[in-house]
Coordinates of C-alpha atoms in Angstrom, one line a residue:
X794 CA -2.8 -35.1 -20.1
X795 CA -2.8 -31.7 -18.5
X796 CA -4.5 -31.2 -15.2
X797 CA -6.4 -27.9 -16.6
X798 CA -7.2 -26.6 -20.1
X799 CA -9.1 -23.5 -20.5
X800 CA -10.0 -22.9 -24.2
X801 CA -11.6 -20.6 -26.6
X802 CA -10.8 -17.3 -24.2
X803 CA -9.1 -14.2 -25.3
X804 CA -5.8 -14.1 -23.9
X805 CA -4.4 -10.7 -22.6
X806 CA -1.0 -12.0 -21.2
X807 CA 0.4 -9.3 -19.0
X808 CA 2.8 -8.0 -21.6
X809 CA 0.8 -5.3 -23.0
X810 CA 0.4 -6.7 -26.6
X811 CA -2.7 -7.1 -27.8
X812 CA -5.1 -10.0 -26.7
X813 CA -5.3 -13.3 -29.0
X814 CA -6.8 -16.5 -29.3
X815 CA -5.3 -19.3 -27.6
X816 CA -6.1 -21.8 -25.5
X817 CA -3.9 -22.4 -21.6
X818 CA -3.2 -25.6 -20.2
X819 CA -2.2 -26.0 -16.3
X820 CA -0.4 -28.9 -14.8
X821 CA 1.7 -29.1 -11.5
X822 CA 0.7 -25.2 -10.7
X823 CA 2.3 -23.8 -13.5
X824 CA 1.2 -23.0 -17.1
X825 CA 2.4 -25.7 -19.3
X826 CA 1.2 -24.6 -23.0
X827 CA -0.4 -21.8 -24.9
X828 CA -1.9 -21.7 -27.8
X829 CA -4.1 -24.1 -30.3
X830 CA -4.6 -27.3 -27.7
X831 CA -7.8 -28.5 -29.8
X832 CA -6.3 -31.8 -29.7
X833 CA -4.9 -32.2 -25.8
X834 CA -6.9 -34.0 -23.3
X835 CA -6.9 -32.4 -19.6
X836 CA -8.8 -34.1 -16.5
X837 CA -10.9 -30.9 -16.6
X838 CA -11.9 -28.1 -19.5
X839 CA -12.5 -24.9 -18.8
X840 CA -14.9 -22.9 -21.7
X841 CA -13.7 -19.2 -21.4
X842 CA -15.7 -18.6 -24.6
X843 CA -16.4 -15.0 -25.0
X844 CA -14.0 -14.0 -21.4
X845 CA -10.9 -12.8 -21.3
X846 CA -8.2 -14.7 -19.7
X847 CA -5.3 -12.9 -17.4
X848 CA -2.2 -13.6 -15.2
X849 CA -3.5 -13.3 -11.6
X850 CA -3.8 -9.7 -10.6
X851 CA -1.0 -8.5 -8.0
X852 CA -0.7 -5.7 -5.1
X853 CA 2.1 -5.1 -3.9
X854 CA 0.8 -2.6 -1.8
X855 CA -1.2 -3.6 1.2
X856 CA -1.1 -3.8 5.1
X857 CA -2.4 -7.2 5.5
X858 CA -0.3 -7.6 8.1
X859 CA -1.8 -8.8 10.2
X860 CA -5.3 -9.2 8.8
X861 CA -3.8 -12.5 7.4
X862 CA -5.0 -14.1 10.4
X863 CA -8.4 -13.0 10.1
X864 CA -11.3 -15.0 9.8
X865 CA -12.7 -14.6 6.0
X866 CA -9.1 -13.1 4.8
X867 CA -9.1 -13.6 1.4
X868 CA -12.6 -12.5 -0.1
X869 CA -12.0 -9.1 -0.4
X870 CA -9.2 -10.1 -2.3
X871 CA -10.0 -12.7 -4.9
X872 CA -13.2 -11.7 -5.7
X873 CA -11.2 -8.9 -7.8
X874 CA -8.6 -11.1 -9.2
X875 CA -5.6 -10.4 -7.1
X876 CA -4.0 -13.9 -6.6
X877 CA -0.5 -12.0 -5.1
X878 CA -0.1 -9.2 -2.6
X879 CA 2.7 -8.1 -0.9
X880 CA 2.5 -6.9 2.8
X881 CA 5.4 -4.4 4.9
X882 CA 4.5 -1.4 3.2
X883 CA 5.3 2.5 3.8
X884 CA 8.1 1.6 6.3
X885 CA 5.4 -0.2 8.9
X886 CA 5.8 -3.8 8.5
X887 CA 4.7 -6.0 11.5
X888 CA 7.9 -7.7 11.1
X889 CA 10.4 -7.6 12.8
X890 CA 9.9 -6.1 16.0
X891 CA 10.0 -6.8 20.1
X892 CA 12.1 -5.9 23.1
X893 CA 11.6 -2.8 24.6
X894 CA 9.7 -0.6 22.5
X895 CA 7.4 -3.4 20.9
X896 CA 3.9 -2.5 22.4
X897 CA 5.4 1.3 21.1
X898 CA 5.2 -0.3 18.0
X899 CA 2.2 -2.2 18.2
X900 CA 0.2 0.7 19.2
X901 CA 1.7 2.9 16.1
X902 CA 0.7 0.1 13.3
X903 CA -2.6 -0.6 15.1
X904 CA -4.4 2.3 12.8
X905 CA -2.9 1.0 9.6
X906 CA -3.0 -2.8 10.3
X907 CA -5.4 -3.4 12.9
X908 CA -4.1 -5.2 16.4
X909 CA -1.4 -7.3 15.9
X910 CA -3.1 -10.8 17.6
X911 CA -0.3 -12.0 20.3
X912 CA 0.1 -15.4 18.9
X913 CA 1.4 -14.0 16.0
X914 CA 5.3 -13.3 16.4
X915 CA 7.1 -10.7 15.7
X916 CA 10.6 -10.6 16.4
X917 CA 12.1 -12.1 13.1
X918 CA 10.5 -12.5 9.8
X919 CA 11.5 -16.2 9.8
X920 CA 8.9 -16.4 13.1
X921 CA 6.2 -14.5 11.7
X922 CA 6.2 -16.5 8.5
X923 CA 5.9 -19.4 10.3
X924 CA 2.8 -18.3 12.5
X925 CA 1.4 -17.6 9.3
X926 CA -2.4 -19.8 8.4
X927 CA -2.5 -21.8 5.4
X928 CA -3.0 -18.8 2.5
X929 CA -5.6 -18.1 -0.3
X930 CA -3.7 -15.8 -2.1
X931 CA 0.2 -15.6 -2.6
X932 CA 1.9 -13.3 0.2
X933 CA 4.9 -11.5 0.2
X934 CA 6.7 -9.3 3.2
X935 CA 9.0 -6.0 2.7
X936 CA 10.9 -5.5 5.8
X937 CA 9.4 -1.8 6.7
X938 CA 13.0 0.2 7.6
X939 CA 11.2 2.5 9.8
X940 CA 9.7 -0.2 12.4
X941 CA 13.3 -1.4 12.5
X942 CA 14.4 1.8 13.3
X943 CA 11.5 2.2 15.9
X944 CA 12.7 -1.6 17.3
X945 CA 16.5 -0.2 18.3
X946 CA 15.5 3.6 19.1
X947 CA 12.3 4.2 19.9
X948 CA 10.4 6.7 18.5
X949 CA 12.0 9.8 20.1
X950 CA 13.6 12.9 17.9
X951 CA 17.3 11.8 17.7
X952 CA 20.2 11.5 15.5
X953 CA 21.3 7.8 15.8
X954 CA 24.2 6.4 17.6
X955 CA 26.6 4.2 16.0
X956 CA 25.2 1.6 18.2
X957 CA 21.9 1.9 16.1
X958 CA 23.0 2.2 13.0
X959 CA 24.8 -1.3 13.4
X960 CA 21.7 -2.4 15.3
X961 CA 19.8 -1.4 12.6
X962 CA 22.0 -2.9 10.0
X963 CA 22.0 -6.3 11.4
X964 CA 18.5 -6.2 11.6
X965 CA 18.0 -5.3 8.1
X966 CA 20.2 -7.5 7.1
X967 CA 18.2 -10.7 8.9
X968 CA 15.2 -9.7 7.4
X969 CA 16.4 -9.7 4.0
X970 CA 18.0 -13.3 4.8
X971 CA 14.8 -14.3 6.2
X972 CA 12.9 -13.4 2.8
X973 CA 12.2 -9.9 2.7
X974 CA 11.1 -9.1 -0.7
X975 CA 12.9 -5.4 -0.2
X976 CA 12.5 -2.0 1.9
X977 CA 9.9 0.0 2.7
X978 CA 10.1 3.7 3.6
X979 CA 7.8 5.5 5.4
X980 CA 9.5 9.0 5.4
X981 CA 6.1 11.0 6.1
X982 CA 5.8 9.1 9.6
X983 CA 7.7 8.7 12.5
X984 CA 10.3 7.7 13.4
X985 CA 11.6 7.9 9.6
X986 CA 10.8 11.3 8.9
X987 CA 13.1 12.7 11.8
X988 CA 16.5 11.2 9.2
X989 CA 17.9 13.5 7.0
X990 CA 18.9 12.9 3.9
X991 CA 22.5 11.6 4.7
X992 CA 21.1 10.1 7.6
X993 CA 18.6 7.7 5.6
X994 CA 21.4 7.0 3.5
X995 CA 23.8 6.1 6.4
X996 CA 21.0 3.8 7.5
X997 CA 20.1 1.7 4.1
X998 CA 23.8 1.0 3.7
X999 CA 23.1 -2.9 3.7
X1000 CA 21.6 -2.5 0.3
X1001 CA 24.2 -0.6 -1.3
X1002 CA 25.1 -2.3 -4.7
X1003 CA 22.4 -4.7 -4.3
X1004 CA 19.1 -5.7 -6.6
X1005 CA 17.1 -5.1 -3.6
X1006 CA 13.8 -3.0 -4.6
X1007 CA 13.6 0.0 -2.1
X1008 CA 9.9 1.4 -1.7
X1009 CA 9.0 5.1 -0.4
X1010 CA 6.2 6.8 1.0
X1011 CA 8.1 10.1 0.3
X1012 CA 8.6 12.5 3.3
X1013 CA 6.0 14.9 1.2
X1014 CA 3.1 14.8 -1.6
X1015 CA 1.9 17.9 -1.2
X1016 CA 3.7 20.8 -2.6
X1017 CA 7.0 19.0 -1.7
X1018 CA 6.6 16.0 -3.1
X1019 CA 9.0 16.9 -6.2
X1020 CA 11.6 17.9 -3.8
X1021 CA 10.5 14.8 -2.3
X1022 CA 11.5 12.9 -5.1
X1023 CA 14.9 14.6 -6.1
X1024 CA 15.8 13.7 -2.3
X1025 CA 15.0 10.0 -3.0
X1026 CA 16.6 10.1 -7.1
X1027 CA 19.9 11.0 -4.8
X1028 CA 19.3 8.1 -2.0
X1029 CA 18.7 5.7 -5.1
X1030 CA 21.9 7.3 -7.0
X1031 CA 24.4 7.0 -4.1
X1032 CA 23.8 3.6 -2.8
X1033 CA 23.2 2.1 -6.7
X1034 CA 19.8 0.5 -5.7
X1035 CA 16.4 0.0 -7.4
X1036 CA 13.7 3.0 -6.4
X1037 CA 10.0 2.6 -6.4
X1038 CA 7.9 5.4 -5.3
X1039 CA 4.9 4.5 -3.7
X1040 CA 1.5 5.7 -4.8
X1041 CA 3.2 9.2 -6.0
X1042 CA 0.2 11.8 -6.2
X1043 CA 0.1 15.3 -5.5
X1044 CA -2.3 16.7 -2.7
X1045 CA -3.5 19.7 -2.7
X1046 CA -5.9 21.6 -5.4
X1047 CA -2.9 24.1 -5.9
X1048 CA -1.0 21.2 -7.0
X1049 CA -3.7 19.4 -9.4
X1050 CA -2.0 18.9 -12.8
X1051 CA 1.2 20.4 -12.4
X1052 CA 3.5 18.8 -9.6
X1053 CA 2.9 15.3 -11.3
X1054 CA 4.2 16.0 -14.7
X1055 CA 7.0 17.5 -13.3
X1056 CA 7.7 14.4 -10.8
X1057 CA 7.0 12.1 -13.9
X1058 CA 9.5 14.0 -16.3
X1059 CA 11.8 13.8 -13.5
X1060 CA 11.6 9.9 -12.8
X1061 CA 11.9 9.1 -16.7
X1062 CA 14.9 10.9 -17.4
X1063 CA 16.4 9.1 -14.6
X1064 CA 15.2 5.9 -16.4
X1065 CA 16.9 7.2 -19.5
X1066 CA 20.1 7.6 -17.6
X1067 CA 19.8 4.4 -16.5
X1068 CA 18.5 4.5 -13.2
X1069 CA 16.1 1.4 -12.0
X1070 CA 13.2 3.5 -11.1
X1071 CA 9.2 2.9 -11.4
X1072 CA 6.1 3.8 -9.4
X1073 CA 2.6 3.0 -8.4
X1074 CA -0.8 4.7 -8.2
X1075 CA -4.2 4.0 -6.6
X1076 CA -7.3 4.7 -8.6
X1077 CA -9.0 7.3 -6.0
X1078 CA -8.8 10.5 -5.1
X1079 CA -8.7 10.1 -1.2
X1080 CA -6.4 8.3 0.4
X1081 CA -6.5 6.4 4.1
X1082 CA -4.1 6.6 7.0
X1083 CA -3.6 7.7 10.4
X1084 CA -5.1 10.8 11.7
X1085 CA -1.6 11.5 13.2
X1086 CA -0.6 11.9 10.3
X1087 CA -2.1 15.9 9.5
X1088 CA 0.4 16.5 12.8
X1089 CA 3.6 17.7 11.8
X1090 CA 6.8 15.6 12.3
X1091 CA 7.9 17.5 15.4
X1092 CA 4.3 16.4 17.5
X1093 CA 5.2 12.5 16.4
X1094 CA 8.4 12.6 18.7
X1095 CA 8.2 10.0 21.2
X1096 CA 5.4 7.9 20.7
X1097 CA 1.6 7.8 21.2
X1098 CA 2.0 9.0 25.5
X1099 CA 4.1 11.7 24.3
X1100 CA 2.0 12.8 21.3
X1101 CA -1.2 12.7 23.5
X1102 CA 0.6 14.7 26.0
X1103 CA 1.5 17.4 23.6
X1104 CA -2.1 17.8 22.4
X1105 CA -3.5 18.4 25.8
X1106 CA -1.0 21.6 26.5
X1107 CA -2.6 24.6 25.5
X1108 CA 0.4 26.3 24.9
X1109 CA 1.9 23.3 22.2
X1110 CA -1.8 23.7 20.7
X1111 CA -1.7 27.0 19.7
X1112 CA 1.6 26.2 17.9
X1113 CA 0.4 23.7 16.0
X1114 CA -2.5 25.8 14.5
X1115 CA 0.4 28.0 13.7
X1116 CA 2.1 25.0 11.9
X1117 CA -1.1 24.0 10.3
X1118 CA -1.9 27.5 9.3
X1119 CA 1.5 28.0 7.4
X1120 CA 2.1 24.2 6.1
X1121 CA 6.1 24.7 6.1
X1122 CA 7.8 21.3 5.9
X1123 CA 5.8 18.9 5.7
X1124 CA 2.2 17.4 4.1
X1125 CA -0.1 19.8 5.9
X1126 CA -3.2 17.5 5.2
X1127 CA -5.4 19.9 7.2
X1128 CA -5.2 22.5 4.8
X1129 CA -4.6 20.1 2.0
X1130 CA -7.9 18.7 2.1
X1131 CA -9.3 20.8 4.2
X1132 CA -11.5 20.2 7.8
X1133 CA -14.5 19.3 5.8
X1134 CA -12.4 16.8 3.1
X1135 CA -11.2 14.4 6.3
X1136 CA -13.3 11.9 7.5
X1137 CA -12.9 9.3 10.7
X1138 CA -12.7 5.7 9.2
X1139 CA -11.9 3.7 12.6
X1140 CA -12.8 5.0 16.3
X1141 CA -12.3 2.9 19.2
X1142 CA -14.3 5.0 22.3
X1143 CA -17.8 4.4 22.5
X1144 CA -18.7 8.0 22.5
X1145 CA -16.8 8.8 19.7
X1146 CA -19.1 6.0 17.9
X1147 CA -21.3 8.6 16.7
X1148 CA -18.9 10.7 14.3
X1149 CA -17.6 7.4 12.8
X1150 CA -18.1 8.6 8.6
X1151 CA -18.4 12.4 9.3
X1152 CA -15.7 14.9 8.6
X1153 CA -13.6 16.6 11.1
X1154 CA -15.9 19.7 10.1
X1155 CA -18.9 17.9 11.3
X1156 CA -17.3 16.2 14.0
X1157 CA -16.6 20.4 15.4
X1158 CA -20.0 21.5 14.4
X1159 CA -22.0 18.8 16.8
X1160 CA -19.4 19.6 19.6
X1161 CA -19.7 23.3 19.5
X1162 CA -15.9 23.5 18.8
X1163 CA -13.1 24.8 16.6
X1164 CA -12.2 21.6 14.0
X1165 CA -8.7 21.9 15.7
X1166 CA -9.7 21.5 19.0
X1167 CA -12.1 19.2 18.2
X1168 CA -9.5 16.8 16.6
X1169 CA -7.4 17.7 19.0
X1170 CA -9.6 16.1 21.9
X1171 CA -10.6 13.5 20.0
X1172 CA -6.8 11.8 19.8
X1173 CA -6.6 12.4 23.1
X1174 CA -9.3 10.3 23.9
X1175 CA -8.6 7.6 21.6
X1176 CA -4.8 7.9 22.2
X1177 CA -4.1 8.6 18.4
X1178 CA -5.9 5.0 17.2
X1179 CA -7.6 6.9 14.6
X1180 CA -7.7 6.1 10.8
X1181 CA -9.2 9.4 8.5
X1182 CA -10.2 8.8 4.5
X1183 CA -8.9 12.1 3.6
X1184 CA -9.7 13.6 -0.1
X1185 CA -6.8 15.2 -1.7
X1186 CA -6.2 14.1 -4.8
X1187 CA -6.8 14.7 -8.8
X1188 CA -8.4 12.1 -10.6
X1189 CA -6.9 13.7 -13.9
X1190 CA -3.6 13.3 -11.9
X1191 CA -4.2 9.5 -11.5
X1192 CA -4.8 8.8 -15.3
X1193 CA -1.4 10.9 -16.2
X1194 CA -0.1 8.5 -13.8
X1195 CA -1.8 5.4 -15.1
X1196 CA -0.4 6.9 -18.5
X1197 CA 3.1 6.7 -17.5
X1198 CA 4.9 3.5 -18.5
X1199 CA 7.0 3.3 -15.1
X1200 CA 3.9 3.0 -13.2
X1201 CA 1.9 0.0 -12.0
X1202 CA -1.5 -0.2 -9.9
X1203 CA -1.9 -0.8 -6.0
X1204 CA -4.6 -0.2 -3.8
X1205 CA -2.7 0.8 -0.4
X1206 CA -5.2 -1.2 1.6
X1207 CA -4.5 -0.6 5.4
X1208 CA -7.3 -3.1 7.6
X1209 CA -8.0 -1.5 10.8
X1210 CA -9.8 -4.0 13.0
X1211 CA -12.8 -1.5 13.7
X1212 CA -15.0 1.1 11.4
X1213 CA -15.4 1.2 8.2
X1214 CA -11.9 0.5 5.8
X1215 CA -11.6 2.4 2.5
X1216 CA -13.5 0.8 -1.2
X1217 CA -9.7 -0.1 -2.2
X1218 CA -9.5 -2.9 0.1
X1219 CA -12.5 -4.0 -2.0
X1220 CA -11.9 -3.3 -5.3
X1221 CA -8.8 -1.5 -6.7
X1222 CA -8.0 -3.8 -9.0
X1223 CA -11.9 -3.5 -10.3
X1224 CA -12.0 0.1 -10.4
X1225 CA -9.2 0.6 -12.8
X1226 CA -10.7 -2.2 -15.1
X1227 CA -14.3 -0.7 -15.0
X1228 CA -13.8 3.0 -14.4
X1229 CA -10.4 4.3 -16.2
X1230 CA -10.2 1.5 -19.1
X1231 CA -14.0 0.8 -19.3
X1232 CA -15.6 4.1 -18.7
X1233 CA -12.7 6.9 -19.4
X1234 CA -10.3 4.7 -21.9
X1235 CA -7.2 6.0 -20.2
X1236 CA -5.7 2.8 -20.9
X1237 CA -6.1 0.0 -23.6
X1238 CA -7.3 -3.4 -21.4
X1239 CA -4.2 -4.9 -22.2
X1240 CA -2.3 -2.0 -21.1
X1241 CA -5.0 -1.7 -17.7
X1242 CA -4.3 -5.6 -17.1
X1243 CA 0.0 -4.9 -17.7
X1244 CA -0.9 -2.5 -14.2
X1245 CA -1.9 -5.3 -12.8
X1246 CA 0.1 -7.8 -13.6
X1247 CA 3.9 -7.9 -15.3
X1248 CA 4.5 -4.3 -14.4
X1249 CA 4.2 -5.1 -10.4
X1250 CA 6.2 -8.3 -10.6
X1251 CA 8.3 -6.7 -12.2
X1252 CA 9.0 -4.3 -9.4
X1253 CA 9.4 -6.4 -7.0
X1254 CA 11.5 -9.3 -8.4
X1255 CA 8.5 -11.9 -8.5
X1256 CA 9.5 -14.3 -10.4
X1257 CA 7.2 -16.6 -12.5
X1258 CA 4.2 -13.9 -11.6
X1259 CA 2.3 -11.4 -14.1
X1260 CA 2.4 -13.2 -17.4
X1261 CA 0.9 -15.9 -19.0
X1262 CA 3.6 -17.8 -20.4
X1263 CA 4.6 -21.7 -20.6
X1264 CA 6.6 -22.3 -17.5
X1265 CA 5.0 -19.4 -15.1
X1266 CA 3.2 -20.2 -12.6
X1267 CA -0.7 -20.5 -12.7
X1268 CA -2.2 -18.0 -11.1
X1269 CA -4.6 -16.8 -13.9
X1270 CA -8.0 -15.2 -14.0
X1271 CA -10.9 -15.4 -16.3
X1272 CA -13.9 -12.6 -16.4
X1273 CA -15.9 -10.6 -18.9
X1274 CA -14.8 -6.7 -18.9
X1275 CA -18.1 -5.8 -19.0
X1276 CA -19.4 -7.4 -16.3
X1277 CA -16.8 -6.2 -13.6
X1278 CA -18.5 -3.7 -10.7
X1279 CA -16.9 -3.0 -7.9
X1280 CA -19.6 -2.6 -5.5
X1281 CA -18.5 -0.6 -2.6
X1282 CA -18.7 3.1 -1.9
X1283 CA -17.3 5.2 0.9
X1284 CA -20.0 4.9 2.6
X1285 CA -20.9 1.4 2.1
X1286 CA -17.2 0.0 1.3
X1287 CA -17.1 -3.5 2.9
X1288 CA -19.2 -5.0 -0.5
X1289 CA -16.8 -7.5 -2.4
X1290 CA -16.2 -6.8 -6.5
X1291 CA -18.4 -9.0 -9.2
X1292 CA -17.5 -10.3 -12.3
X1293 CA -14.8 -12.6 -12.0
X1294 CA -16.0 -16.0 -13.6
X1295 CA -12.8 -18.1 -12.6
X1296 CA -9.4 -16.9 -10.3
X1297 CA -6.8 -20.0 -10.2
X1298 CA -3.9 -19.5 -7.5
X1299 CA -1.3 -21.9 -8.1
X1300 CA -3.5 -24.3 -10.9
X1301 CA -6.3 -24.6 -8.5
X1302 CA -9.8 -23.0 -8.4
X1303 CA -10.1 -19.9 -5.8
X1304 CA -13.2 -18.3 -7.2
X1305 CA -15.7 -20.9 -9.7
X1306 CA -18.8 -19.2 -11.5
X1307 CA -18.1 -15.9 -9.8
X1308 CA -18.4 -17.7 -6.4
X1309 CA -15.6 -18.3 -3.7
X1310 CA -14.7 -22.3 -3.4
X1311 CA -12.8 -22.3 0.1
X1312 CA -9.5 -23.4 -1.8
X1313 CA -6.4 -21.8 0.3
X1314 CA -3.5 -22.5 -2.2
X1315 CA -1.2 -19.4 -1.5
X1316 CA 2.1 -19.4 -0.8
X1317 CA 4.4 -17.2 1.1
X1318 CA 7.0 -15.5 -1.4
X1319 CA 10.5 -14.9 -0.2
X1320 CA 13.1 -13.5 -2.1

């Protein structure tokens, strides 16, 4: 007698292959058979007639942080199949952290992950996991290296002591212990992008040897970002790790359709050689972060005072429109995407309430200034807690991506407590199903649901996640391809995705009839 059996459905199993006929039973969370079960008895049947059945979708890209605790957590993500995400992205987890530069910290994530709530604890991943509510989906941590680095030196332009590197160390080292599913980088913001090369590698020497995924948000994807990715090929080589690259693209219209077949040639010939490389796309052509982050590294030094500070001097001004003007060194979004191609997501002042969803270009026009100076002021006032949507990107660059068999799918959903977030909190996983294997048949379904599924657990060591096989666990969705919409828009975005008949998290019922049932079955995921 199995607790579940869903019969009659076409089963795509995360592998790739093409879909078959086969019926799955579930008993004790975990799939127990596949195949012809005409003759088994289960306490409840499930007819997926006509639907295709899935392993549970899985991002392990998001900055759910702290959004976790949130009241409602949860619907934006099962109502597009995900049943696993994995938090600590980009070097900025919440986790671990305190001491003397914590509300530093606190201030820096605030943009990306909305205010860390004060019951939830910081200093050790072994606390935070324990302040954590019971779960809806599955939820894994990476520890975020540059937040550790932030936790033992601040965020001031330095070269590290040996007292911090063996600071750092041991902290890197008690997150792993504690669970940490791997390393994030976050080399495009402080205080990671003041290392150099040998410098970053000095500091990951903990993982040297080890089968511990490290994850990048490169120091440039712009017109740097292949240099960008030789730097982090050499990182990878040296200390004999696993490299993932997070959501590689290549900003810029100069660099539409030419830096990402390069980058992609250059991370499969280190696959060939036998390098344990992959990486991971988003299916939209703007991205979200911090406004901070069109400043170049040299304005991050010293935290959000110090930034502020520099932005009101006249004289440190008119050098930065110098550094904007010629882009050397680093992602010069500005230019990139242009005044009129970034647009403020999250604003905190009531007077900035009114350019909430307009472009910097706007935002300049209605107060009679230069879009510098009127960015410019605008941090100031806000003291840098600013999230932009910033368009940059090549939607033919995202299908060669998509293409590439060392990719997977993530949404890089950051959850900033006001505004408006970005559609891919909503409905990444719905986009790619409905727009790029539905509408533009850049992939197969069963290669679209492989994105979703085997390739990121793959990645990240999940084990018993992304396939439908007997003895993995049963976290499985059930939907019609055609009837999959995702809903939100940048200007509407907080609209949850449709279609999703049935999404099981650990054998029990998440989403019934396209309708959310209140079941919190999720588990925390440590390595």
């Amino acid at each position: 007698m199995f607790d579940i059996l869903i019969r009659g459905g076409s089963v795509a199993d995360g592998t790739g292959r093409p879909a078959f006929a086969a019926d799955v039973a579930l008993s004790g969370g975990r799939i127990a058979a596949v195949g012809d079960l005409r003759g088994a008895d289960a306490a409840q049947v499930w007819d997926a007639s006509g639907k295709t059945v899935t392993p549970g979708f899985i991002d392990i890209h998001r900055h759910a942080d702290a959004a976790l605790l949130r009241p409602g957590f949860g619907a934006a993500e099962l109502c597009q199949g995900l049943t696993t995400i994995v938090n600590g992205n980009c070097g900025l987890s919440a986790a671990p952290f305190g001491g003397a530069h914590g509300d530093a910290i606190r201030d820096y994530l605030r943009p990306i992950t909305g205010a860390i709530p004060p019951e939830l604890v910081t200093d050790t991943l072994t606390g935070y996991f324990a302040c954590l509510p019971t779960l809806p989906v599955n939820v894994g941590m990476l520890a975020g290296a540059g937040v550790l680095r932030a936790d033992v030196a601040g965020y001031e332009l330095e070269h590290l002591a040996d007292g911090h590197y063996r600071a750092l160390h041991r902290q890197l080292e008690r997150a792993l212990a504690d669970g940490a599913l791997g390393v994030s980088l976050g080399l495009g913001y402080a205080p990671e992008c003041f290392y150099t090369t040998r410098e970053l590698i000095r500091a990951l020497e903990p993982l040297a040897g080890q089968n511990i995924p490290l994850t990048v948000h490169m120091r440039q994807e712009g017109g740097g970002v292949c240099q960008s990715v030789e730097e982090m090929l050499l990182v990878a080589r040296e200390l004999r790790i696993p490299l993932h690259i997070s959501h590689l693209k290549a900003m810029g219209r100069d660099n539409w359709g030419k830096k990402i077949p390069q980058a992609l040639s250059m991370l499969q010939r280190a696959k060939d050689e036998g390098m344990d490389v992959g990486c991971d796309v988003y299916p939209y052509t703007a991205g979200s972060t911090q406004l901070l982050h069109i400043l170049p590294p040299e304005f991050l030094e010293g935290g959000m005072d110090a930034v502020v500070r520099r932005l009101a001097d006249p004289a440190q001004r008119q050098t930065l429109a110098h550094r904007i003007e010629t882009g050397d060194g680093f992602d010069d979004i500005a230019k990139l995407a242009g005044w009129d191609g970034i647009f403020f997501s999250s604003l905190h002042c009531p007077e900035d309430e009114q350019f909430l969803g307009k472009s910097i270009a706007e935002e300049a026009a209605m107060e009679h200034k230069s879009p510098l100076d009127s960015c410019c002021d605008l941090l100031i006032r806000e003291h840098c807690q600013v999230t932009m949507i910033d368009f940059m990107a090549a939607e033919e660059d995202i299908a060669a991506i998509l293409r590439s068999p060392l990719s997977c799918l993530i949404s890089d959903a950051t959850y900033p407590t006001e505004g408006m977030p970005h559609p891919r909190v909503y409905g990444s996983c719905t986009r790619l199903l409905q727009h790029f294997v539905g509408e533009k048949g850049v992939l197969s379904l069963e290669e679209g649901i492989r994105k979703l599924t085997l390739e990121p657990a793959r990645a990240l060591r999940l084990p018993g996640k992304g396939v439908i096989a007997e003895g993995a666990d049963a976290d499985l969705c059930v939907f019609d391809p055609a009837a999959l919409s995702e809903r939100g828009t940048y200007q509407q975005p907080c609209r949850t995705a449709e279609g999703m008949t049935a999404v099981f998290v650990g054998g029990q019922l998440a989403v019934e009839n396209g309708r959310l049932t209140g079941v919190k079955n999720g588990r925390i995921i440590r390595r």
